[in-house]
Each structure stands twice: as C-alpha cells, then as structure tokens.
mmCIF file with all atom_site columns, C-alpha atoms in Angstrom:
data_model
loop_
_atom_site.group_PDB
_atom_site.id
_atom_site.type_symbol
_atom_site.label_atom_id
_atom_site.label_alt_id
_atom_site.label_comp_id
_atom_site.label_asym_id
_atom_site.label_entity_id
_atom_site.label_seq_id
_atom_site.pdbx_PDB_ins_code
_atom_site.Cartn_x
_atom_site.Cartn_y
_atom_site.Cartn_z
_atom_site.occupancy
_atom_site.B_iso_or_equiv
_atom_site.pdbx_formal_charge
_atom_site.auth_seq_id
_atom_site.auth_comp_id
_atom_site.auth_asym_id
_atom_site.auth_atom_id
_atom_site.pdbx_PDB_model_num
ATOM 1   C CA . GLY A 1 1   ? 126.132 75.840 154.301 1.00 68.00 ? 1   GLY A CA 1
ATOM 2   C CA . GLN A 1 2   ? 124.338 72.978 153.013 1.00 79.00 ? 2   GLN A CA 1
ATOM 3   C CA . ASN A 1 3   ? 125.361 70.976 149.317 1.00 89.00 ? 3   ASN A CA 1
ATOM 4   C CA . ILE A 1 4   ? 123.484 68.054 148.444 1.00 93.00 ? 4   ILE A CA 1
ATOM 5   C CA . ASP A 1 5   ? 124.069 66.404 145.313 1.00 95.00 ? 5   ASP A CA 1
ATOM 6   C CA . GLN A 1 6   ? 121.955 63.820 143.239 1.00 96.00 ? 6   GLN A CA 1
ATOM 7   C CA . PRO A 1 7   ? 121.797 63.009 139.638 1.00 96.00 ? 7   PRO A CA 1
ATOM 8   C CA . THR A 1 8   ? 119.543 64.777 137.761 1.00 94.00 ? 8   THR A CA 1
ATOM 9   C CA . GLU A 1 9   ? 117.939 61.950 135.625 1.00 96.00 ? 9   GLU A CA 1
ATOM 10  C CA . MET A 1 10  ? 117.674 58.292 135.297 1.00 97.00 ? 10  MET A CA 1
ATOM 11  C CA . THR A 1 11  ? 116.194 55.594 133.135 1.00 97.00 ? 11  THR A CA 1
ATOM 12  C CA . ALA A 1 12  ? 115.574 52.107 134.112 1.00 97.00 ? 12  ALA A CA 1
ATOM 13  C CA . THR A 1 13  ? 113.622 49.196 132.514 1.00 97.00 ? 13  THR A CA 1
ATOM 14  C CA . GLU A 1 14  ? 110.534 47.646 134.297 1.00 97.00 ? 14  GLU A CA 1
ATOM 15  C CA . GLY A 1 15  ? 111.631 44.859 136.853 1.00 97.00 ? 15  GLY A CA 1
ATOM 16  C CA . ALA A 1 16  ? 115.347 46.109 137.007 1.00 97.00 ? 16  ALA A CA 1
ATOM 17  C CA . ILE A 1 17  ? 117.181 47.581 139.895 1.00 97.00 ? 17  ILE A CA 1
ATOM 18  C CA . VAL A 1 18  ? 118.117 51.059 140.269 1.00 98.00 ? 18  VAL A CA 1
ATOM 19  C CA . GLN A 1 19  ? 120.566 52.848 142.474 1.00 98.00 ? 19  GLN A CA 1
ATOM 20  C CA . ILE A 1 20  ? 120.087 56.560 143.331 1.00 98.00 ? 20  ILE A CA 1
ATOM 21  C CA . ASN A 1 21  ? 123.019 58.105 144.592 1.00 98.00 ? 21  ASN A CA 1
ATOM 22  C CA . CYS A 1 22  ? 123.307 61.124 147.009 1.00 97.00 ? 22  CYS A CA 1
ATOM 23  C CA . THR A 1 23  ? 126.349 63.142 148.366 1.00 97.00 ? 23  THR A CA 1
ATOM 24  C CA . TYR A 1 24  ? 126.043 65.532 150.808 1.00 95.00 ? 24  TYR A CA 1
ATOM 25  C CA . GLN A 1 25  ? 128.201 68.257 152.559 1.00 93.00 ? 25  GLN A CA 1
ATOM 26  C CA . THR A 1 26  ? 126.527 69.688 155.372 1.00 87.00 ? 26  THR A CA 1
ATOM 27  C CA . SER A 1 27  ? 127.414 71.871 158.412 1.00 83.00 ? 27  SER A CA 1
ATOM 28  C CA . GLY A 1 28  ? 125.532 69.171 160.705 1.00 84.00 ? 28  GLY A CA 1
ATOM 29  C CA . PHE A 1 29  ? 123.997 65.934 160.508 1.00 87.00 ? 29  PHE A CA 1
ATOM 30  C CA . ASN A 1 30  ? 120.915 64.206 162.274 1.00 85.00 ? 30  ASN A CA 1
ATOM 31  C CA . GLY A 1 31  ? 119.866 61.629 159.787 1.00 90.00 ? 31  GLY A CA 1
ATOM 32  C CA . LEU A 1 32  ? 119.120 61.235 155.858 1.00 93.00 ? 32  LEU A CA 1
ATOM 33  C CA . PHE A 1 33  ? 116.042 61.031 154.384 1.00 93.00 ? 33  PHE A CA 1
ATOM 34  C CA . TRP A 1 34  ? 114.689 59.844 150.752 1.00 95.00 ? 34  TRP A CA 1
ATOM 35  C CA . TYR A 1 35  ? 111.500 60.998 149.605 1.00 94.00 ? 35  TYR A CA 1
ATOM 36  C CA . GLN A 1 36  ? 109.326 60.239 146.482 1.00 95.00 ? 36  GLN A CA 1
ATOM 37  C CA . GLN A 1 37  ? 107.358 62.954 144.622 1.00 93.00 ? 37  GLN A CA 1
ATOM 38  C CA . HIS A 1 38  ? 105.083 61.990 141.845 1.00 93.00 ? 38  HIS A CA 1
ATOM 39  C CA . ALA A 1 39  ? 104.766 64.954 139.202 1.00 88.00 ? 39  ALA A CA 1
ATOM 40  C CA . GLY A 1 40  ? 101.893 67.523 140.831 1.00 83.00 ? 40  GLY A CA 1
ATOM 41  C CA . GLU A 1 41  ? 101.920 65.881 144.163 1.00 87.00 ? 41  GLU A CA 1
ATOM 42  C CA . ALA A 1 42  ? 103.423 66.375 147.523 1.00 87.00 ? 42  ALA A CA 1
ATOM 43  C CA . PRO A 1 43  ? 106.767 64.360 148.717 1.00 90.00 ? 43  PRO A CA 1
ATOM 44  C CA . THR A 1 44  ? 105.804 61.459 150.606 1.00 90.00 ? 44  THR A CA 1
ATOM 45  C CA . PHE A 1 45  ? 108.494 59.455 152.902 1.00 89.00 ? 45  PHE A CA 1
ATOM 46  C CA . LEU A 1 46  ? 110.238 56.606 152.134 1.00 92.00 ? 46  LEU A CA 1
ATOM 47  C CA . SER A 1 47  ? 113.102 55.996 154.090 1.00 90.00 ? 47  SER A CA 1
ATOM 48  C CA . TYR A 1 48  ? 115.474 57.221 156.942 1.00 88.00 ? 48  TYR A CA 1
ATOM 49  C CA . ASN A 1 49  ? 118.805 56.575 157.887 1.00 92.00 ? 49  ASN A CA 1
ATOM 50  C CA . VAL A 1 50  ? 120.549 58.091 161.095 1.00 89.00 ? 50  VAL A CA 1
ATOM 51  C CA . LEU A 1 51  ? 123.372 55.452 161.550 1.00 91.00 ? 51  LEU A CA 1
ATOM 52  C CA . ASP A 1 52  ? 125.710 54.000 158.819 1.00 95.00 ? 52  ASP A CA 1
ATOM 53  C CA . GLY A 1 53  ? 124.562 50.683 156.844 1.00 95.00 ? 53  GLY A CA 1
ATOM 54  C CA . LEU A 1 54  ? 121.632 49.508 155.012 1.00 95.00 ? 54  LEU A CA 1
ATOM 55  C CA . GLU A 1 55  ? 117.644 50.054 155.923 1.00 92.00 ? 55  GLU A CA 1
ATOM 56  C CA . GLU A 1 56  ? 115.376 47.823 154.086 1.00 91.00 ? 56  GLU A CA 1
ATOM 57  C CA . LYS A 1 57  ? 111.856 48.409 153.486 1.00 87.00 ? 57  LYS A CA 1
ATOM 58  C CA . GLY A 1 58  ? 110.202 46.219 150.935 1.00 92.00 ? 58  GLY A CA 1
ATOM 59  C CA . ARG A 1 59  ? 111.295 46.925 147.681 1.00 95.00 ? 59  ARG A CA 1
ATOM 60  C CA . PHE A 1 60  ? 113.415 49.932 148.850 1.00 95.00 ? 60  PHE A CA 1
ATOM 61  C CA . SER A 1 61  ? 116.647 50.048 150.474 1.00 96.00 ? 61  SER A CA 1
ATOM 62  C CA . SER A 1 62  ? 118.601 52.951 151.564 1.00 96.00 ? 62  SER A CA 1
ATOM 63  C CA . PHE A 1 63  ? 122.174 52.796 152.601 1.00 97.00 ? 63  PHE A CA 1
ATOM 64  C CA . LEU A 1 64  ? 124.125 55.392 154.644 1.00 97.00 ? 64  LEU A CA 1
ATOM 65  C CA . SER A 1 65  ? 127.918 56.095 154.965 1.00 96.00 ? 65  SER A CA 1
ATOM 66  C CA . ARG A 1 66  ? 128.439 59.210 157.419 1.00 94.00 ? 66  ARG A CA 1
ATOM 67  C CA . SER A 1 67  ? 132.210 59.298 156.911 1.00 94.00 ? 67  SER A CA 1
ATOM 68  C CA . LYS A 1 68  ? 131.857 59.606 152.995 1.00 95.00 ? 68  LYS A CA 1
ATOM 69  C CA . GLY A 1 69  ? 128.759 61.885 153.123 1.00 95.00 ? 69  GLY A CA 1
ATOM 70  C CA . TYR A 1 70  ? 127.420 59.333 150.913 1.00 96.00 ? 70  TYR A CA 1
ATOM 71  C CA . SER A 1 71  ? 123.704 57.611 150.841 1.00 97.00 ? 71  SER A CA 1
ATOM 72  C CA . TYR A 1 72  ? 121.747 55.847 148.091 1.00 98.00 ? 72  TYR A CA 1
ATOM 73  C CA . LEU A 1 73  ? 118.499 54.460 147.403 1.00 98.00 ? 73  LEU A CA 1
ATOM 74  C CA . LEU A 1 74  ? 117.936 51.196 145.879 1.00 98.00 ? 74  LEU A CA 1
ATOM 75  C CA . LEU A 1 75  ? 114.612 50.129 144.193 1.00 97.00 ? 75  LEU A CA 1
ATOM 76  C CA . LYS A 1 76  ? 114.274 46.581 143.228 1.00 97.00 ? 76  LYS A CA 1
ATOM 77  C CA . GLU A 1 77  ? 111.747 45.123 140.941 1.00 97.00 ? 77  GLU A CA 1
ATOM 78  C CA . LEU A 1 78  ? 110.875 48.345 139.236 1.00 97.00 ? 78  LEU A CA 1
ATOM 79  C CA . GLN A 1 79  ? 107.258 49.054 138.256 1.00 97.00 ? 79  GLN A CA 1
ATOM 80  C CA . MET A 1 80  ? 105.873 51.718 135.845 1.00 97.00 ? 80  MET A CA 1
ATOM 81  C CA . LYS A 1 81  ? 104.504 53.511 139.108 1.00 96.00 ? 81  LYS A CA 1
ATOM 82  C CA . ASP A 1 82  ? 107.795 54.115 140.476 1.00 97.00 ? 82  ASP A CA 1
ATOM 83  C CA . SER A 1 83  ? 108.417 56.868 137.687 1.00 97.00 ? 83  SER A CA 1
ATOM 84  C CA . ALA A 1 84  ? 108.588 59.750 139.897 1.00 96.00 ? 84  ALA A CA 1
ATOM 85  C CA . SER A 1 85  ? 111.298 62.477 141.278 1.00 95.00 ? 85  SER A CA 1
ATOM 86  C CA . TYR A 1 86  ? 113.188 60.816 144.595 1.00 97.00 ? 86  TYR A CA 1
ATOM 87  C CA . LEU A 1 87  ? 114.619 63.533 146.898 1.00 95.00 ? 87  LEU A CA 1
ATOM 88  C CA . CYS A 1 88  ? 117.503 63.196 149.288 1.00 96.00 ? 88  CYS A CA 1
ATOM 89  C CA . ALA A 1 89  ? 117.333 65.361 152.619 1.00 94.00 ? 89  ALA A CA 1
ATOM 90  C CA . VAL A 1 90  ? 119.644 66.110 155.314 1.00 93.00 ? 90  VAL A CA 1
ATOM 91  C CA . PHE A 1 91  ? 118.013 66.682 158.635 1.00 88.00 ? 91  PHE A CA 1
ATOM 92  C CA . ASN A 1 92  ? 120.142 69.166 160.242 1.00 84.00 ? 92  ASN A CA 1
ATOM 93  C CA . PHE A 1 93  ? 119.161 71.552 163.240 1.00 79.00 ? 93  PHE A CA 1
ATOM 94  C CA . ASN A 1 94  ? 115.614 70.508 163.132 1.00 78.00 ? 94  ASN A CA 1
ATOM 95  C CA . LYS A 1 95  ? 115.227 71.506 159.472 1.00 83.00 ? 95  LYS A CA 1
ATOM 96  C CA . PHE A 1 96  ? 114.883 69.533 156.327 1.00 87.00 ? 96  PHE A CA 1
ATOM 97  C CA . TYR A 1 97  ? 117.549 70.659 153.396 1.00 89.00 ? 97  TYR A CA 1
ATOM 98  C CA . PHE A 1 98  ? 116.751 68.859 150.130 1.00 91.00 ? 98  PHE A CA 1
ATOM 99  C CA . GLY A 1 99  ? 118.591 67.904 147.135 1.00 92.00 ? 99  GLY A CA 1
ATOM 100 C CA . SER A 1 100 ? 117.661 68.813 143.752 1.00 90.00 ? 100 SER A CA 1
ATOM 101 C CA . GLY A 1 101 ? 116.265 65.611 143.305 1.00 93.00 ? 101 GLY A CA 1
ATOM 102 C CA . THR A 1 102 ? 116.338 62.687 140.912 1.00 96.00 ? 102 THR A CA 1
ATOM 103 C CA . LYS A 1 103 ? 113.440 62.035 138.205 1.00 96.00 ? 103 LYS A CA 1
ATOM 104 C CA . LEU A 1 104 ? 113.522 58.454 137.513 1.00 97.00 ? 104 LEU A CA 1
ATOM 105 C CA . ASN A 1 105 ? 111.952 57.190 134.504 1.00 97.00 ? 105 ASN A CA 1
ATOM 106 C CA . VAL A 1 106 ? 110.769 53.546 134.237 1.00 97.00 ? 106 VAL A CA 1
ATOM 107 C CA . LYS A 1 107 ? 110.308 51.886 130.938 1.00 97.00 ? 107 LYS A CA 1
ATOM 108 C CA . PRO A 1 108 ? 108.253 48.973 129.730 1.00 95.00 ? 108 PRO A CA 1
ATOM 109 C CA . SER B 2 1   ? 101.643 60.936 161.414 1.00 76.00 ? 1   SER B CA 1
ATOM 110 C CA . ALA B 2 2   ? 100.121 63.919 160.436 1.00 83.00 ? 2   ALA B CA 1
ATOM 111 C CA . VAL B 2 3   ? 97.298  65.206 157.975 1.00 88.00 ? 3   VAL B CA 1
ATOM 112 C CA . ILE B 2 4   ? 97.818  68.424 156.188 1.00 93.00 ? 4   ILE B CA 1
ATOM 113 C CA . SER B 2 5   ? 95.357  70.414 154.651 1.00 94.00 ? 5   SER B CA 1
ATOM 114 C CA . GLN B 2 6   ? 96.401  73.513 152.559 1.00 95.00 ? 6   GLN B CA 1
ATOM 115 C CA . LYS B 2 7   ? 94.702  75.843 150.387 1.00 95.00 ? 7   LYS B CA 1
ATOM 116 C CA . PRO B 2 8   ? 93.928  76.862 148.126 1.00 96.00 ? 8   PRO B CA 1
ATOM 117 C CA . SER B 2 9   ? 95.405  74.487 145.779 1.00 94.00 ? 9   SER B CA 1
ATOM 118 C CA . ARG B 2 10  ? 96.005  76.645 143.360 1.00 95.00 ? 10  ARG B CA 1
ATOM 119 C CA . ASP B 2 11  ? 95.558  80.246 141.801 1.00 97.00 ? 11  ASP B CA 1
ATOM 120 C CA . ILE B 2 12  ? 96.225  82.508 139.299 1.00 97.00 ? 12  ILE B CA 1
ATOM 121 C CA . CYS B 2 13  ? 96.944  86.246 140.638 1.00 97.00 ? 13  CYS B CA 1
ATOM 122 C CA . GLN B 2 14  ? 97.924  89.843 139.121 1.00 97.00 ? 14  GLN B CA 1
ATOM 123 C CA . ARG B 2 15  ? 101.348 90.955 139.642 1.00 97.00 ? 15  ARG B CA 1
ATOM 124 C CA . GLY B 2 16  ? 101.183 93.381 142.227 1.00 97.00 ? 16  GLY B CA 1
ATOM 125 C CA . THR B 2 17  ? 98.872  91.861 144.839 1.00 97.00 ? 17  THR B CA 1
ATOM 126 C CA . SER B 2 18  ? 99.155  89.335 147.593 1.00 98.00 ? 18  SER B CA 1
ATOM 127 C CA . LEU B 2 19  ? 98.091  85.972 148.164 1.00 98.00 ? 19  LEU B CA 1
ATOM 128 C CA . THR B 2 20  ? 97.519  84.079 151.400 1.00 98.00 ? 20  THR B CA 1
ATOM 129 C CA . ILE B 2 21  ? 98.086  80.329 151.525 1.00 98.00 ? 21  ILE B CA 1
ATOM 130 C CA . GLN B 2 22  ? 96.726  78.485 154.571 1.00 98.00 ? 22  GLN B CA 1
ATOM 131 C CA . CYS B 2 23  ? 98.141  75.452 156.429 1.00 97.00 ? 23  CYS B CA 1
ATOM 132 C CA . GLN B 2 24  ? 95.924  73.453 159.172 1.00 96.00 ? 24  GLN B CA 1
ATOM 133 C CA . VAL B 2 25  ? 97.533  70.165 160.548 1.00 95.00 ? 25  VAL B CA 1
ATOM 134 C CA . ASP B 2 26  ? 95.373  67.772 162.530 1.00 93.00 ? 26  ASP B CA 1
ATOM 135 C CA . SER B 2 27  ? 97.498  67.616 165.450 1.00 90.00 ? 27  SER B CA 1
ATOM 136 C CA . GLN B 2 28  ? 99.596  69.568 167.437 1.00 89.00 ? 28  GLN B CA 1
ATOM 137 C CA . VAL B 2 29  ? 103.123 70.264 165.894 1.00 87.00 ? 29  VAL B CA 1
ATOM 138 C CA . THR B 2 30  ? 106.084 72.183 167.440 1.00 84.00 ? 30  THR B CA 1
ATOM 139 C CA . MET B 2 31  ? 108.027 72.423 164.005 1.00 83.00 ? 31  MET B CA 1
ATOM 140 C CA . MET B 2 32  ? 106.043 74.130 160.981 1.00 91.00 ? 32  MET B CA 1
ATOM 141 C CA . PHE B 2 33  ? 107.792 74.936 157.863 1.00 94.00 ? 33  PHE B CA 1
ATOM 142 C CA . TRP B 2 34  ? 107.426 76.728 154.410 1.00 96.00 ? 34  TRP B CA 1
ATOM 143 C CA . TYR B 2 35  ? 108.721 75.718 150.901 1.00 95.00 ? 35  TYR B CA 1
ATOM 144 C CA . ARG B 2 36  ? 109.244 76.779 147.451 1.00 95.00 ? 36  ARG B CA 1
ATOM 145 C CA . GLN B 2 37  ? 109.529 74.267 144.787 1.00 91.00 ? 37  GLN B CA 1
ATOM 146 C CA . GLN B 2 38  ? 109.913 75.869 141.288 1.00 88.00 ? 38  GLN B CA 1
ATOM 147 C CA . PRO B 2 39  ? 109.063 74.055 138.122 1.00 81.00 ? 39  PRO B CA 1
ATOM 148 C CA . GLY B 2 40  ? 111.261 71.145 137.600 1.00 77.00 ? 40  GLY B CA 1
ATOM 149 C CA . GLN B 2 41  ? 113.365 71.771 140.761 1.00 82.00 ? 41  GLN B CA 1
ATOM 150 C CA . SER B 2 42  ? 113.535 70.689 144.315 1.00 82.00 ? 42  SER B CA 1
ATOM 151 C CA . LEU B 2 43  ? 112.397 72.091 147.673 1.00 89.00 ? 43  LEU B CA 1
ATOM 152 C CA . THR B 2 44  ? 113.624 74.910 149.094 1.00 92.00 ? 44  THR B CA 1
ATOM 153 C CA . LEU B 2 45  ? 113.069 76.124 152.790 1.00 92.00 ? 45  LEU B CA 1
ATOM 154 C CA . ILE B 2 46  ? 111.622 79.572 152.987 1.00 96.00 ? 46  ILE B CA 1
ATOM 155 C CA . ALA B 2 47  ? 111.119 79.932 156.515 1.00 95.00 ? 47  ALA B CA 1
ATOM 156 C CA . THR B 2 48  ? 110.486 78.013 159.800 1.00 93.00 ? 48  THR B CA 1
ATOM 157 C CA . ALA B 2 49  ? 107.150 79.300 161.278 1.00 94.00 ? 49  ALA B CA 1
ATOM 158 C CA . ASN B 2 50  ? 107.535 79.810 165.202 1.00 86.00 ? 50  ASN B CA 1
ATOM 159 C CA . GLN B 2 51  ? 104.621 79.904 167.431 1.00 86.00 ? 51  GLN B CA 1
ATOM 160 C CA . GLY B 2 52  ? 104.018 82.950 169.686 1.00 82.00 ? 52  GLY B CA 1
ATOM 161 C CA . SER B 2 53  ? 107.335 84.606 167.787 1.00 84.00 ? 53  SER B CA 1
ATOM 162 C CA . GLU B 2 54  ? 108.386 85.860 164.406 1.00 88.00 ? 54  GLU B CA 1
ATOM 163 C CA . ALA B 2 55  ? 109.374 83.314 161.703 1.00 92.00 ? 55  ALA B CA 1
ATOM 164 C CA . THR B 2 56  ? 112.930 82.346 161.022 1.00 93.00 ? 56  THR B CA 1
ATOM 165 C CA . TYR B 2 57  ? 113.991 82.869 157.381 1.00 95.00 ? 57  TYR B CA 1
ATOM 166 C CA . GLU B 2 58  ? 116.499 81.327 155.305 1.00 93.00 ? 58  GLU B CA 1
ATOM 167 C CA . SER B 2 59  ? 119.170 83.303 153.292 1.00 91.00 ? 59  SER B CA 1
ATOM 168 C CA . GLY B 2 60  ? 117.358 84.979 150.230 1.00 93.00 ? 60  GLY B CA 1
ATOM 169 C CA . PHE B 2 61  ? 113.961 85.332 151.825 1.00 96.00 ? 61  PHE B CA 1
ATOM 170 C CA . VAL B 2 62  ? 112.813 88.063 153.811 1.00 96.00 ? 62  VAL B CA 1
ATOM 171 C CA . ILE B 2 63  ? 109.775 88.794 155.893 1.00 96.00 ? 63  ILE B CA 1
ATOM 172 C CA . ASP B 2 64  ? 108.497 91.842 153.689 1.00 97.00 ? 64  ASP B CA 1
ATOM 173 C CA . LYS B 2 65  ? 108.199 89.534 150.691 1.00 97.00 ? 65  LYS B CA 1
ATOM 174 C CA . PHE B 2 66  ? 106.989 86.277 152.754 1.00 97.00 ? 66  PHE B CA 1
ATOM 175 C CA . PRO B 2 67  ? 105.097 87.477 156.233 1.00 97.00 ? 67  PRO B CA 1
ATOM 176 C CA . ILE B 2 68  ? 104.087 84.458 157.930 1.00 96.00 ? 68  ILE B CA 1
ATOM 177 C CA . SER B 2 69  ? 101.592 83.918 160.922 1.00 95.00 ? 69  SER B CA 1
ATOM 178 C CA . ARG B 2 70  ? 101.696 81.067 163.496 1.00 95.00 ? 70  ARG B CA 1
ATOM 179 C CA . PRO B 2 71  ? 98.966  81.612 165.883 1.00 93.00 ? 71  PRO B CA 1
ATOM 180 C CA . ASN B 2 72  ? 98.810  78.282 167.490 1.00 93.00 ? 72  ASN B CA 1
ATOM 181 C CA . LEU B 2 73  ? 100.084 74.667 167.212 1.00 92.00 ? 73  LEU B CA 1
ATOM 182 C CA . THR B 2 74  ? 97.898  73.383 164.442 1.00 94.00 ? 74  THR B CA 1
ATOM 183 C CA . PHE B 2 75  ? 97.686  76.535 161.811 1.00 95.00 ? 75  PHE B CA 1
ATOM 184 C CA . SER B 2 76  ? 100.240 78.909 160.027 1.00 96.00 ? 76  SER B CA 1
ATOM 185 C CA . THR B 2 77  ? 99.778  81.384 156.888 1.00 97.00 ? 77  THR B CA 1
ATOM 186 C CA . LEU B 2 78  ? 102.046 82.553 154.217 1.00 97.00 ? 78  LEU B CA 1
ATOM 187 C CA . THR B 2 79  ? 101.717 85.418 152.462 1.00 98.00 ? 79  THR B CA 1
ATOM 188 C CA . VAL B 2 80  ? 103.365 86.230 149.067 1.00 98.00 ? 80  VAL B CA 1
ATOM 189 C CA . SER B 2 81  ? 103.558 89.691 148.894 1.00 98.00 ? 81  SER B CA 1
ATOM 190 C CA . ASN B 2 82  ? 103.546 92.138 145.680 1.00 97.00 ? 82  ASN B CA 1
ATOM 191 C CA . MET B 2 83  ? 104.013 89.298 143.518 1.00 97.00 ? 83  MET B CA 1
ATOM 192 C CA . SER B 2 84  ? 105.573 89.045 140.115 1.00 96.00 ? 84  SER B CA 1
ATOM 193 C CA . PRO B 2 85  ? 105.909 86.214 137.418 1.00 95.00 ? 85  PRO B CA 1
ATOM 194 C CA . GLU B 2 86  ? 109.251 85.037 139.222 1.00 94.00 ? 86  GLU B CA 1
ATOM 195 C CA . ASP B 2 87  ? 107.137 84.088 142.413 1.00 96.00 ? 87  ASP B CA 1
ATOM 196 C CA . SER B 2 88  ? 105.544 81.223 139.892 1.00 95.00 ? 88  SER B CA 1
ATOM 197 C CA . SER B 2 89  ? 105.835 78.156 141.794 1.00 95.00 ? 89  SER B CA 1
ATOM 198 C CA . ILE B 2 90  ? 104.515 75.632 144.058 1.00 94.00 ? 90  ILE B CA 1
ATOM 199 C CA . TYR B 2 91  ? 104.352 76.535 147.899 1.00 96.00 ? 91  TYR B CA 1
ATOM 200 C CA . LEU B 2 92  ? 104.180 73.721 150.238 1.00 95.00 ? 92  LEU B CA 1
ATOM 201 C CA . CYS B 2 93  ? 103.582 73.495 153.893 1.00 95.00 ? 93  CYS B CA 1
ATOM 202 C CA . SER B 2 94  ? 105.318 71.048 156.063 1.00 93.00 ? 94  SER B CA 1
ATOM 203 C CA . VAL B 2 95  ? 105.594 69.536 159.690 1.00 91.00 ? 95  VAL B CA 1
ATOM 204 C CA . GLU B 2 96  ? 107.951 67.705 161.511 1.00 83.00 ? 96  GLU B CA 1
ATOM 205 C CA . VAL B 2 97  ? 106.911 64.989 164.003 1.00 77.00 ? 97  VAL B CA 1
ATOM 206 C CA . LEU B 2 98  ? 110.224 64.426 165.992 1.00 72.00 ? 98  LEU B CA 1
ATOM 207 C CA . GLY B 2 99  ? 111.110 61.171 168.096 1.00 68.00 ? 99  GLY B CA 1
ATOM 208 C CA . ARG B 2 100 ? 111.862 57.442 167.087 1.00 63.00 ? 100 ARG B CA 1
ATOM 209 C CA . ASN B 2 101 ? 110.418 57.830 163.723 1.00 67.00 ? 101 ASN B CA 1
ATOM 210 C CA . THR B 2 102 ? 111.342 61.648 162.766 1.00 74.00 ? 102 THR B CA 1
ATOM 211 C CA . GLU B 2 103 ? 109.487 62.206 159.588 1.00 80.00 ? 103 GLU B CA 1
ATOM 212 C CA . ALA B 2 104 ? 108.414 65.783 157.652 1.00 84.00 ? 104 ALA B CA 1
ATOM 213 C CA . PHE B 2 105 ? 104.819 65.406 156.297 1.00 89.00 ? 105 PHE B CA 1
ATOM 214 C CA . PHE B 2 106 ? 103.660 67.690 153.457 1.00 91.00 ? 106 PHE B CA 1
ATOM 215 C CA . GLY B 2 107 ? 100.623 69.445 152.343 1.00 91.00 ? 107 GLY B CA 1
ATOM 216 C CA . GLN B 2 108 ? 99.515  68.735 148.872 1.00 91.00 ? 108 GLN B CA 1
ATOM 217 C CA . GLY B 2 109 ? 100.634 72.289 147.626 1.00 93.00 ? 109 GLY B CA 1
ATOM 218 C CA . THR B 2 110 ? 99.618  75.538 146.328 1.00 95.00 ? 110 THR B CA 1
ATOM 219 C CA . ARG B 2 111 ? 100.186 76.054 142.673 1.00 94.00 ? 111 ARG B CA 1
ATOM 220 C CA . LEU B 2 112 ? 100.777 80.025 142.206 1.00 96.00 ? 112 LEU B CA 1
ATOM 221 C CA . THR B 2 113 ? 101.089 81.582 138.555 1.00 96.00 ? 113 THR B CA 1
ATOM 222 C CA . VAL B 2 114 ? 101.456 85.060 138.544 1.00 96.00 ? 114 VAL B CA 1
ATOM 223 C CA . VAL B 2 115 ? 100.644 86.536 135.290 1.00 96.00 ? 115 VAL B CA 1
#
C-alpha cells in the first residue's frame, strides 16, 4: 500500500520561511514530487527529487531522504500568492500517489 | 510539456444519471490518468486509461461505475454512472511525461455536483 503524510494546515507570515514536511511509506519509489494547488485550480508542478539531497528552484527548495522516507518543501521570502495547498506525491510504478495536501495560509 | 483540455468544466446533474468527461491532450502521451478530488482533500487515483485495452482501476473503483475510454494517444473519457450525491467532486485528467524531467500535467478539472 501507499501511505503519505503531510500536516493538514500551516500558517506563516509574508517574507518568512516555511517548511512543509512529508513522510511516506510506499511499496516502491521512483521519485518524490511537490505540486502547488490554488483553490479551484489544477495542481501545478513545483519540484522533483529522485536522489537524496536538496534541489533548489528560486524561492522553492525540496529535500529528500530516501532512507528515512522523508521530504520537505522549503518556501523562502513568502508572498501572499503562495497561499495554496501543497501536495506531496510519490511516483511509483508509473503512477503518482498523492498525500492529503498541506494548506498554507500566508498572513501579512 | 503537455497542454490538457478537459470538459465540461462544471456540471450539475440529477441523481441516477450519467456524465461523460472528456480529456484532450495536445500531444501523444502513453500514460493518462483520472483522479477524483473531494472537497478539501487531495487527489485519489481512480484509474489508468490504457490505449487499446481496458483501463486499470485502483482499489475501490470499478468499471461499471467509472467506465473509461482511450481510443487513441491524445484522448480519453471518464463516465460517472448512476450518480449519487456522494459522487459530487472534482474529476481531473492527468498525463505523465516520462524522461529526464518526469512530470504529471493536469487538466483544469470538472466540478461535478449531484443533486
């Protein structure tokens, strides 16, 4: 089976840094993805890790530890437009399995 | 990348009826998927739409309830059959582009309300 856990909701202040964690227990693993989803819209791709370590893309970074079944998404210099849900997904046997998502509220 | 056109974008349907959702991709893709996203929740994979053969369903989803067609490499349909209010959800079509930068792309979704 596939078990992917994320916090349900987080709140942070504009300009700050926030880390969203994801733990997973899956029957296989071919990569860990992060998607952003604004209310009423389709998910959009943010980052992808297949090897251990940190991947940086502008204000967004993602970290993976395969031995611990753990990933996090780091958002720096938060902006109001970053208020959205963030979905952690494990890519396994050519399928994506999504966590329940973390709703991030950015306050002024 | 891939651009996905999904329609209808929303519909309100009577219980007991069926709705067919269409998904058109701007390029040929091997892997197409259908997801359900219930209010406030994440995406749940319904099935993989296979070109030239029957769809592969995830646990808890059956072909009689969610028949899927995949006539070619750019198009698929999902039908929600004999609808009940519990089927009210967002349904999303997705394609995977595999390779150096593997990624899933999503259609805009179909917001279904069953009354």
